[in-house]
Amino acid sequence: MSLILWSHPYSGYGQKAATALYELGLPFELKLVDGDAERMAGFAEVSPFAKMPVLIDTDAGRTIIESSIVIEYLDRLAGGGRLIPNDPDEALEARFMDRVLDTYVGGNMNRIVFNRLGRAGTPNPTAIELDEKELETAWDMIEARLADGRTWGAGETFTLADCCAAPLVTYARRLVPFGDRPRLRAWHGRLLARPSFVRALEDAAPFGDLMPADPPQD
Ligand SMILES: N[C@@H](CCC(=O)N[C@@H](CS)C(=O)NCC(=O)O)C(=O)O
């Protein structure tokens, strides 16, 4: 098996894929998406939307885009049933949490950051406020979901939902604090201590702090 991951270690969605690779114990070669002209030309060939991560399975001759699909693929490659549980209801919950996190946490976070950096044109305070409000709604929804006492995002095992949450929640809480949501806070504490995510954070550390937001205030 020979896996290549096009990514940047600071990228939230890249960390989502890296966490899954470390969790499953799958070795991979990182191809850095860092603006270097030659590397970016190679990246453009495999990433139609210019988004990372991209996984290449050279043995199988396959190129996989979209972080959630990358994880579905990796889990199958590693034998199945770990990051995507075998139980259909547990799998549904893992996918559901992944969708909510991708759409309303990661999506909103990216828009807020792009807006703050002026990448979406002149920063638009009304759009930022709307995205922050929706992020609050996502925090509320997750807090309610965790009320059944589950240890991880979708139940008692670490799944796709946790690979997704670890980086996205870590970045997004710097934009919209957790506030009075003890279950979300405790889950995030467990994610921060998970060895696979610790490794992804260690990979990112040499690149410094690129986020246009203060460290978590609460
Ligand atoms: N839906 C995509 C989102 C990926 C994504 O937004 N990646 C960001 C990095 S965290 C990216 O490549 N941004 C580059 C850009 O938009 O210029 C996935 O899940 O893989």
mmCIF file of C-alpha atoms and ligand atoms in Angstrom:
data_model
loop_
_atom_site.group_PDB
_atom_site.id
_atom_site.type_symbol
_atom_site.label_atom_id
_atom_site.label_comp_id
_atom_site.label_asym_id
_atom_site.label_seq_id
_atom_site.Cartn_x
_atom_site.Cartn_y
_atom_site.Cartn_z
ATOM 1 C CA MET A 1 0.000 0.000 0.000
ATOM 2 C CA SER A 2 1.368 3.410 -0.905
ATOM 3 C CA LEU A 3 -0.532 6.518 0.148
ATOM 4 C CA ILE A 4 0.164 10.153 -0.662
ATOM 5 C CA LEU A 5 -1.645 12.994 1.079
ATOM 6 C CA TRP A 6 -1.690 16.388 -0.579
ATOM 7 C CA SER A 7 -2.225 18.776 2.296
ATOM 8 C CA HIS A 8 -0.800 21.427 4.563
ATOM 9 C CA PRO A 9 -0.370 20.424 8.214
ATOM 10 C CA TYR A 10 -2.112 23.628 9.384
ATOM 11 C CA SER A 11 -5.224 22.959 7.287
ATOM 12 C CA GLY A 12 -8.230 21.889 9.369
ATOM 13 C CA TYR A 13 -9.516 19.529 6.695
ATOM 14 C CA GLY A 14 -5.970 18.263 6.140
ATOM 15 C CA GLN A 15 -5.691 17.519 9.872
ATOM 16 C CA LYS A 16 -9.003 15.677 9.661
ATOM 17 C CA ALA A 17 -7.488 13.257 7.110
ATOM 18 C CA ALA A 18 -4.126 13.072 8.928
ATOM 19 C CA THR A 19 -5.896 12.203 12.203
ATOM 20 C CA ALA A 20 -7.652 9.324 10.421
ATOM 21 C CA LEU A 21 -4.367 8.083 8.906
ATOM 22 C CA TYR A 22 -2.661 8.153 12.320
ATOM 23 C CA GLU A 23 -5.697 6.594 14.005
ATOM 24 C CA LEU A 24 -5.649 3.679 11.547
ATOM 25 C CA GLY A 25 -1.849 3.356 11.596
ATOM 26 C CA LEU A 26 -1.571 3.862 7.829
ATOM 27 C CA PRO A 27 1.786 5.292 6.694
ATOM 28 C CA PHE A 28 1.655 8.091 4.132
ATOM 29 C CA GLU A 29 3.835 10.553 2.290
ATOM 30 C CA LEU A 30 2.886 14.218 2.668
ATOM 31 C CA LYS A 31 2.931 16.396 -0.448
ATOM 32 C CA LEU A 32 2.939 19.931 0.838
ATOM 33 C CA VAL A 33 0.411 22.405 -0.558
ATOM 34 C CA ASP A 34 2.359 25.554 0.223
ATOM 35 C CA GLY A 35 2.178 27.855 -2.779
ATOM 36 C CA ASP A 36 5.400 26.604 -4.386
ATOM 37 C CA ALA A 37 4.733 26.967 -8.130
ATOM 38 C CA GLU A 38 5.928 23.522 -9.170
ATOM 39 C CA ARG A 39 4.106 21.748 -6.349
ATOM 40 C CA MET A 40 0.936 23.767 -6.959
ATOM 41 C CA ALA A 41 0.936 22.668 -10.595
ATOM 42 C CA GLY A 42 0.997 19.046 -9.373
ATOM 43 C CA PHE A 43 -1.760 19.823 -6.870
ATOM 44 C CA ALA A 44 -3.938 21.420 -9.560
ATOM 45 C CA GLU A 45 -3.817 18.164 -11.508
ATOM 46 C CA VAL A 46 -5.396 16.191 -8.665
ATOM 47 C CA SER A 47 -7.639 18.781 -6.998
ATOM 48 C CA PRO A 48 -10.297 20.198 -9.323
ATOM 49 C CA PHE A 49 -11.566 22.680 -6.702
ATOM 50 C CA ALA A 50 -8.037 23.486 -5.427
ATOM 51 C CA LYS A 51 -9.033 22.134 -1.994
ATOM 52 C CA MET A 52 -7.008 19.950 0.323
ATOM 53 C CA PRO A 53 -6.781 17.179 1.374
ATOM 54 C CA VAL A 54 -6.375 14.895 -1.614
ATOM 55 C CA LEU A 55 -5.469 11.261 -1.093
ATOM 56 C CA ILE A 56 -3.648 9.257 -3.754
ATOM 57 C CA ASP A 57 -3.538 5.479 -3.463
ATOM 58 C CA THR A 58 -0.748 4.766 -5.937
ATOM 59 C CA ASP A 59 -1.160 0.975 -5.767
ATOM 60 C CA ALA A 60 -4.832 1.193 -6.640
ATOM 61 C CA GLY A 61 -4.348 4.110 -9.038
ATOM 62 C CA ARG A 62 -7.033 6.104 -7.265
ATOM 63 C CA THR A 63 -7.343 9.764 -6.403
ATOM 64 C CA ILE A 64 -9.822 10.602 -3.658
ATOM 65 C CA ILE A 65 -11.011 14.116 -2.818
ATOM 66 C CA GLU A 66 -13.309 15.364 -0.022
ATOM 67 C CA SER A 67 -12.076 14.656 3.488
ATOM 68 C CA SER A 68 -15.099 12.560 4.534
ATOM 69 C CA ILE A 69 -14.757 10.334 1.469
ATOM 70 C CA VAL A 70 -11.008 10.092 2.087
ATOM 71 C CA ILE A 71 -11.795 8.746 5.562
ATOM 72 C CA GLU A 72 -14.438 6.321 4.260
ATOM 73 C CA TYR A 73 -11.796 5.039 1.814
ATOM 74 C CA LEU A 74 -9.047 4.798 4.448
ATOM 75 C CA ASP A 75 -11.279 2.941 6.880
ATOM 76 C CA ARG A 76 -12.097 0.353 4.215
ATOM 77 C CA LEU A 77 -8.411 0.071 3.329
ATOM 78 C CA ALA A 78 -7.590 -0.628 6.988
ATOM 79 C CA GLY A 79 -10.128 -3.460 7.183
ATOM 80 C CA GLY A 80 -13.295 -1.493 7.904
ATOM 81 C CA GLY A 81 -15.527 -0.948 10.919
ATOM 82 C CA ARG A 82 -13.362 1.487 12.860
ATOM 83 C CA LEU A 83 -13.890 5.068 11.769
ATOM 84 C CA ILE A 84 -17.119 4.052 10.038
ATOM 85 C CA PRO A 85 -18.787 1.689 12.522
ATOM 86 C CA ASN A 86 -20.209 -1.607 11.263
ATOM 87 C CA ASP A 87 -23.460 -1.008 13.088
ATOM 88 C CA PRO A 88 -25.681 0.917 10.619
ATOM 89 C CA ASP A 89 -27.174 3.219 13.243
ATOM 90 C CA GLU A 90 -23.758 4.073 14.668
ATOM 91 C CA ALA A 91 -22.457 4.652 11.130
ATOM 92 C CA LEU A 92 -25.420 6.948 10.437
ATOM 93 C CA GLU A 93 -24.708 8.955 13.584
ATOM 94 C CA ALA A 94 -20.998 9.239 12.698
ATOM 95 C CA ARG A 95 -21.872 10.487 9.224
ATOM 96 C CA PHE A 96 -24.518 12.842 10.597
ATOM 97 C CA MET A 97 -22.124 14.458 13.059
ATOM 98 C CA ASP A 98 -19.485 14.687 10.333
ATOM 99 C CA ARG A 99 -21.949 16.502 8.041
ATOM 100 C CA VAL A 100 -23.012 18.960 10.751
ATOM 101 C CA LEU A 101 -19.398 19.663 11.684
ATOM 102 C CA ASP A 102 -18.263 20.045 8.076
ATOM 103 C CA THR A 103 -21.159 22.269 7.051
ATOM 104 C CA TYR A 104 -21.960 24.429 10.066
ATOM 105 C CA VAL A 105 -18.655 24.430 11.955
ATOM 106 C CA GLY A 106 -15.925 24.086 9.281
ATOM 107 C CA GLY A 107 -17.893 25.820 6.536
ATOM 108 C CA ASN A 108 -18.820 28.774 8.722
ATOM 109 C CA MET A 109 -15.315 28.949 10.177
ATOM 110 C CA ASN A 110 -13.741 29.078 6.697
ATOM 111 C CA ARG A 111 -16.143 31.819 5.582
ATOM 112 C CA ILE A 112 -15.480 33.898 8.703
ATOM 113 C CA VAL A 113 -11.706 33.521 8.266
ATOM 114 C CA PHE A 114 -11.868 34.346 4.541
ATOM 115 C CA ASN A 115 -14.009 37.359 5.384
ATOM 116 C CA ARG A 116 -11.633 38.566 8.093
ATOM 117 C CA LEU A 117 -8.648 38.145 5.763
ATOM 118 C CA GLY A 118 -10.470 39.993 2.979
ATOM 119 C CA ARG A 119 -10.304 36.952 0.673
ATOM 120 C CA ALA A 120 -14.038 37.280 0.075
ATOM 121 C CA GLY A 121 -13.649 40.948 -0.890
ATOM 122 C CA THR A 122 -14.075 43.765 1.595
ATOM 123 C CA PRO A 123 -14.823 42.188 5.014
ATOM 124 C CA ASN A 124 -18.579 42.066 5.512
ATOM 125 C CA PRO A 125 -19.549 42.371 9.218
ATOM 126 C CA THR A 126 -23.163 41.308 8.565
ATOM 127 C CA ALA A 127 -22.061 38.074 6.868
ATOM 128 C CA ILE A 128 -19.591 37.409 9.696
ATOM 129 C CA GLU A 129 -22.343 37.939 12.281
ATOM 130 C CA LEU A 130 -24.694 35.530 10.493
ATOM 131 C CA ASP A 131 -21.992 32.868 10.251
ATOM 132 C CA GLU A 132 -21.128 33.311 13.942
ATOM 133 C CA LYS A 133 -24.796 32.950 14.870
ATOM 134 C CA GLU A 134 -25.073 29.727 12.898
ATOM 135 C CA LEU A 135 -21.935 28.448 14.608
ATOM 136 C CA GLU A 136 -23.647 29.108 17.960
ATOM 137 C CA THR A 137 -26.566 26.996 16.704
ATOM 138 C CA ALA A 138 -24.127 24.200 15.801
ATOM 139 C CA TRP A 139 -22.598 24.366 19.302
ATOM 140 C CA ASP A 140 -26.128 24.118 20.804
ATOM 141 C CA MET A 141 -26.992 21.180 18.599
ATOM 142 C CA ILE A 142 -23.797 19.307 19.470
ATOM 143 C CA GLU A 143 -24.262 20.037 23.197
ATOM 144 C CA ALA A 144 -27.776 18.533 22.973
ATOM 145 C CA ARG A 145 -26.520 15.517 21.013
ATOM 146 C CA LEU A 146 -23.896 14.762 23.678
ATOM 147 C CA ALA A 147 -26.576 14.732 26.404
ATOM 148 C CA ASP A 148 -26.890 10.935 26.123
ATOM 149 C CA GLY A 149 -23.495 10.651 27.819
ATOM 150 C CA ARG A 150 -21.519 9.378 24.817
ATOM 151 C CA THR A 151 -17.734 9.538 25.143
ATOM 152 C CA TRP A 152 -17.027 10.359 21.506
ATOM 153 C CA GLY A 153 -18.872 12.194 18.769
ATOM 154 C CA ALA A 154 -21.035 9.302 17.675
ATOM 155 C CA GLY A 155 -20.915 6.881 20.599
ATOM 156 C CA GLU A 156 -18.343 4.912 22.546
ATOM 157 C CA THR A 157 -15.703 4.584 19.836
ATOM 158 C CA PHE A 158 -13.591 7.194 18.046
ATOM 159 C CA THR A 159 -15.012 7.610 14.528
ATOM 160 C CA LEU A 160 -15.190 9.802 11.452
ATOM 161 C CA ALA A 161 -17.131 12.298 13.597
ATOM 162 C CA ASP A 162 -14.144 12.727 15.927
ATOM 163 C CA CYS A 163 -11.557 12.977 13.117
ATOM 164 C CA CYS A 164 -13.693 15.806 11.762
ATOM 165 C CA ALA A 165 -14.400 17.504 15.077
ATOM 166 C CA ALA A 166 -10.857 17.508 16.458
ATOM 167 C CA PRO A 167 -9.385 20.134 14.085
ATOM 168 C CA LEU A 168 -12.558 21.989 13.133
ATOM 169 C CA VAL A 169 -13.764 22.507 16.707
ATOM 170 C CA THR A 170 -10.231 23.468 17.794
ATOM 171 C CA TYR A 171 -10.142 26.278 15.227
ATOM 172 C CA ALA A 172 -13.804 27.314 15.391
ATOM 173 C CA ARG A 173 -13.884 27.839 19.162
ATOM 174 C CA ARG A 174 -11.407 30.657 18.596
ATOM 175 C CA LEU A 175 -14.111 32.453 16.612
ATOM 176 C CA VAL A 176 -17.154 31.551 18.707
ATOM 177 C CA PRO A 177 -16.319 30.459 22.280
ATOM 178 C CA PHE A 178 -17.979 27.391 23.818
ATOM 179 C CA GLY A 179 -19.660 29.467 26.543
ATOM 180 C CA ASP A 180 -21.784 27.465 28.955
ATOM 181 C CA ARG A 181 -21.688 24.151 27.098
ATOM 182 C CA PRO A 182 -19.930 21.710 29.425
ATOM 183 C CA ARG A 183 -20.427 18.571 27.322
ATOM 184 C CA LEU A 184 -18.951 20.185 24.200
ATOM 185 C CA ARG A 185 -16.029 21.475 26.269
ATOM 186 C CA ALA A 186 -15.376 18.039 27.822
ATOM 187 C CA TRP A 187 -15.575 16.248 24.449
ATOM 188 C CA HIS A 188 -13.135 18.751 22.975
ATOM 189 C CA GLY A 189 -10.794 18.059 25.911
ATOM 190 C CA ARG A 190 -10.851 14.355 25.024
ATOM 191 C CA LEU A 191 -10.196 15.145 21.355
ATOM 192 C CA LEU A 192 -7.191 17.310 22.253
ATOM 193 C CA ALA A 193 -5.697 14.386 24.196
ATOM 194 C CA ARG A 194 -6.250 11.760 21.485
ATOM 195 C CA PRO A 195 -2.786 10.603 20.291
ATOM 196 C CA SER A 196 -3.742 10.635 16.590
ATOM 197 C CA PHE A 197 -4.815 14.291 16.809
ATOM 198 C CA VAL A 198 -1.822 15.172 18.991
ATOM 199 C CA ARG A 199 0.376 13.928 16.123
ATOM 200 C CA ALA A 200 -1.527 16.061 13.611
ATOM 201 C CA LEU A 201 -1.037 19.104 15.870
ATOM 202 C CA GLU A 202 2.668 18.299 16.225
ATOM 203 C CA ASP A 203 2.956 18.245 12.408
ATOM 204 C CA ALA A 204 1.364 21.716 12.291
ATOM 205 C CA ALA A 205 3.419 23.271 15.105
ATOM 206 C CA PRO A 206 6.492 24.226 12.995
ATOM 207 C CA PHE A 207 4.256 26.408 10.806
ATOM 208 C CA GLY A 208 3.265 28.656 13.725
ATOM 209 C CA ASP A 209 -0.166 30.141 14.329
ATOM 210 C CA LEU A 210 -1.741 31.298 11.066
ATOM 211 C CA MET A 211 -5.281 31.803 12.362
ATOM 212 C CA PRO A 212 -6.553 35.419 12.305
ATOM 213 C CA ALA A 213 -8.097 35.037 15.765
ATOM 214 C CA ASP A 214 -6.979 35.067 19.384
ATOM 215 C CA PRO A 215 -6.299 31.765 21.158
ATOM 216 C CA PRO A 216 -9.383 30.426 22.976
ATOM 217 C CA GLN A 217 -10.482 32.918 25.603
ATOM 218 C CA ASP A 218 -12.542 30.543 27.738
HETATM 219 N N1 LIG B 1 -15.220 19.892 1.501
HETATM 220 C C1 LIG B 1 -13.784 19.884 1.479
HETATM 221 C C2 LIG B 1 -13.280 21.143 2.147
HETATM 222 C C3 LIG B 1 -11.793 21.261 2.072
HETATM 223 C C4 LIG B 1 -11.291 22.664 2.371
HETATM 224 O O1 LIG B 1 -12.055 23.627 2.503
HETATM 225 N N2 LIG B 1 -9.973 22.760 2.467
HETATM 226 C C5 LIG B 1 -9.353 24.055 2.674
HETATM 227 C C6 LIG B 1 -8.242 23.953 3.718
HETATM 228 S S1 LIG B 1 -8.834 23.687 5.346
HETATM 229 C C7 LIG B 1 -8.659 24.489 1.408
HETATM 230 O O2 LIG B 1 -8.136 23.682 0.679
HETATM 231 N N3 LIG B 1 -8.627 25.779 1.168
HETATM 232 C C8 LIG B 1 -7.875 26.325 0.083
HETATM 233 C C9 LIG B 1 -8.599 27.437 -0.565
HETATM 234 O O3 LIG B 1 -9.819 27.512 -0.446
HETATM 235 O O4 LIG B 1 -7.918 28.217 -1.215
HETATM 236 C C10 LIG B 1 -13.269 18.630 2.205
HETATM 237 O O5 LIG B 1 -13.956 18.158 3.106
HETATM 238 O O6 LIG B 1 -12.200 18.108 1.849
#
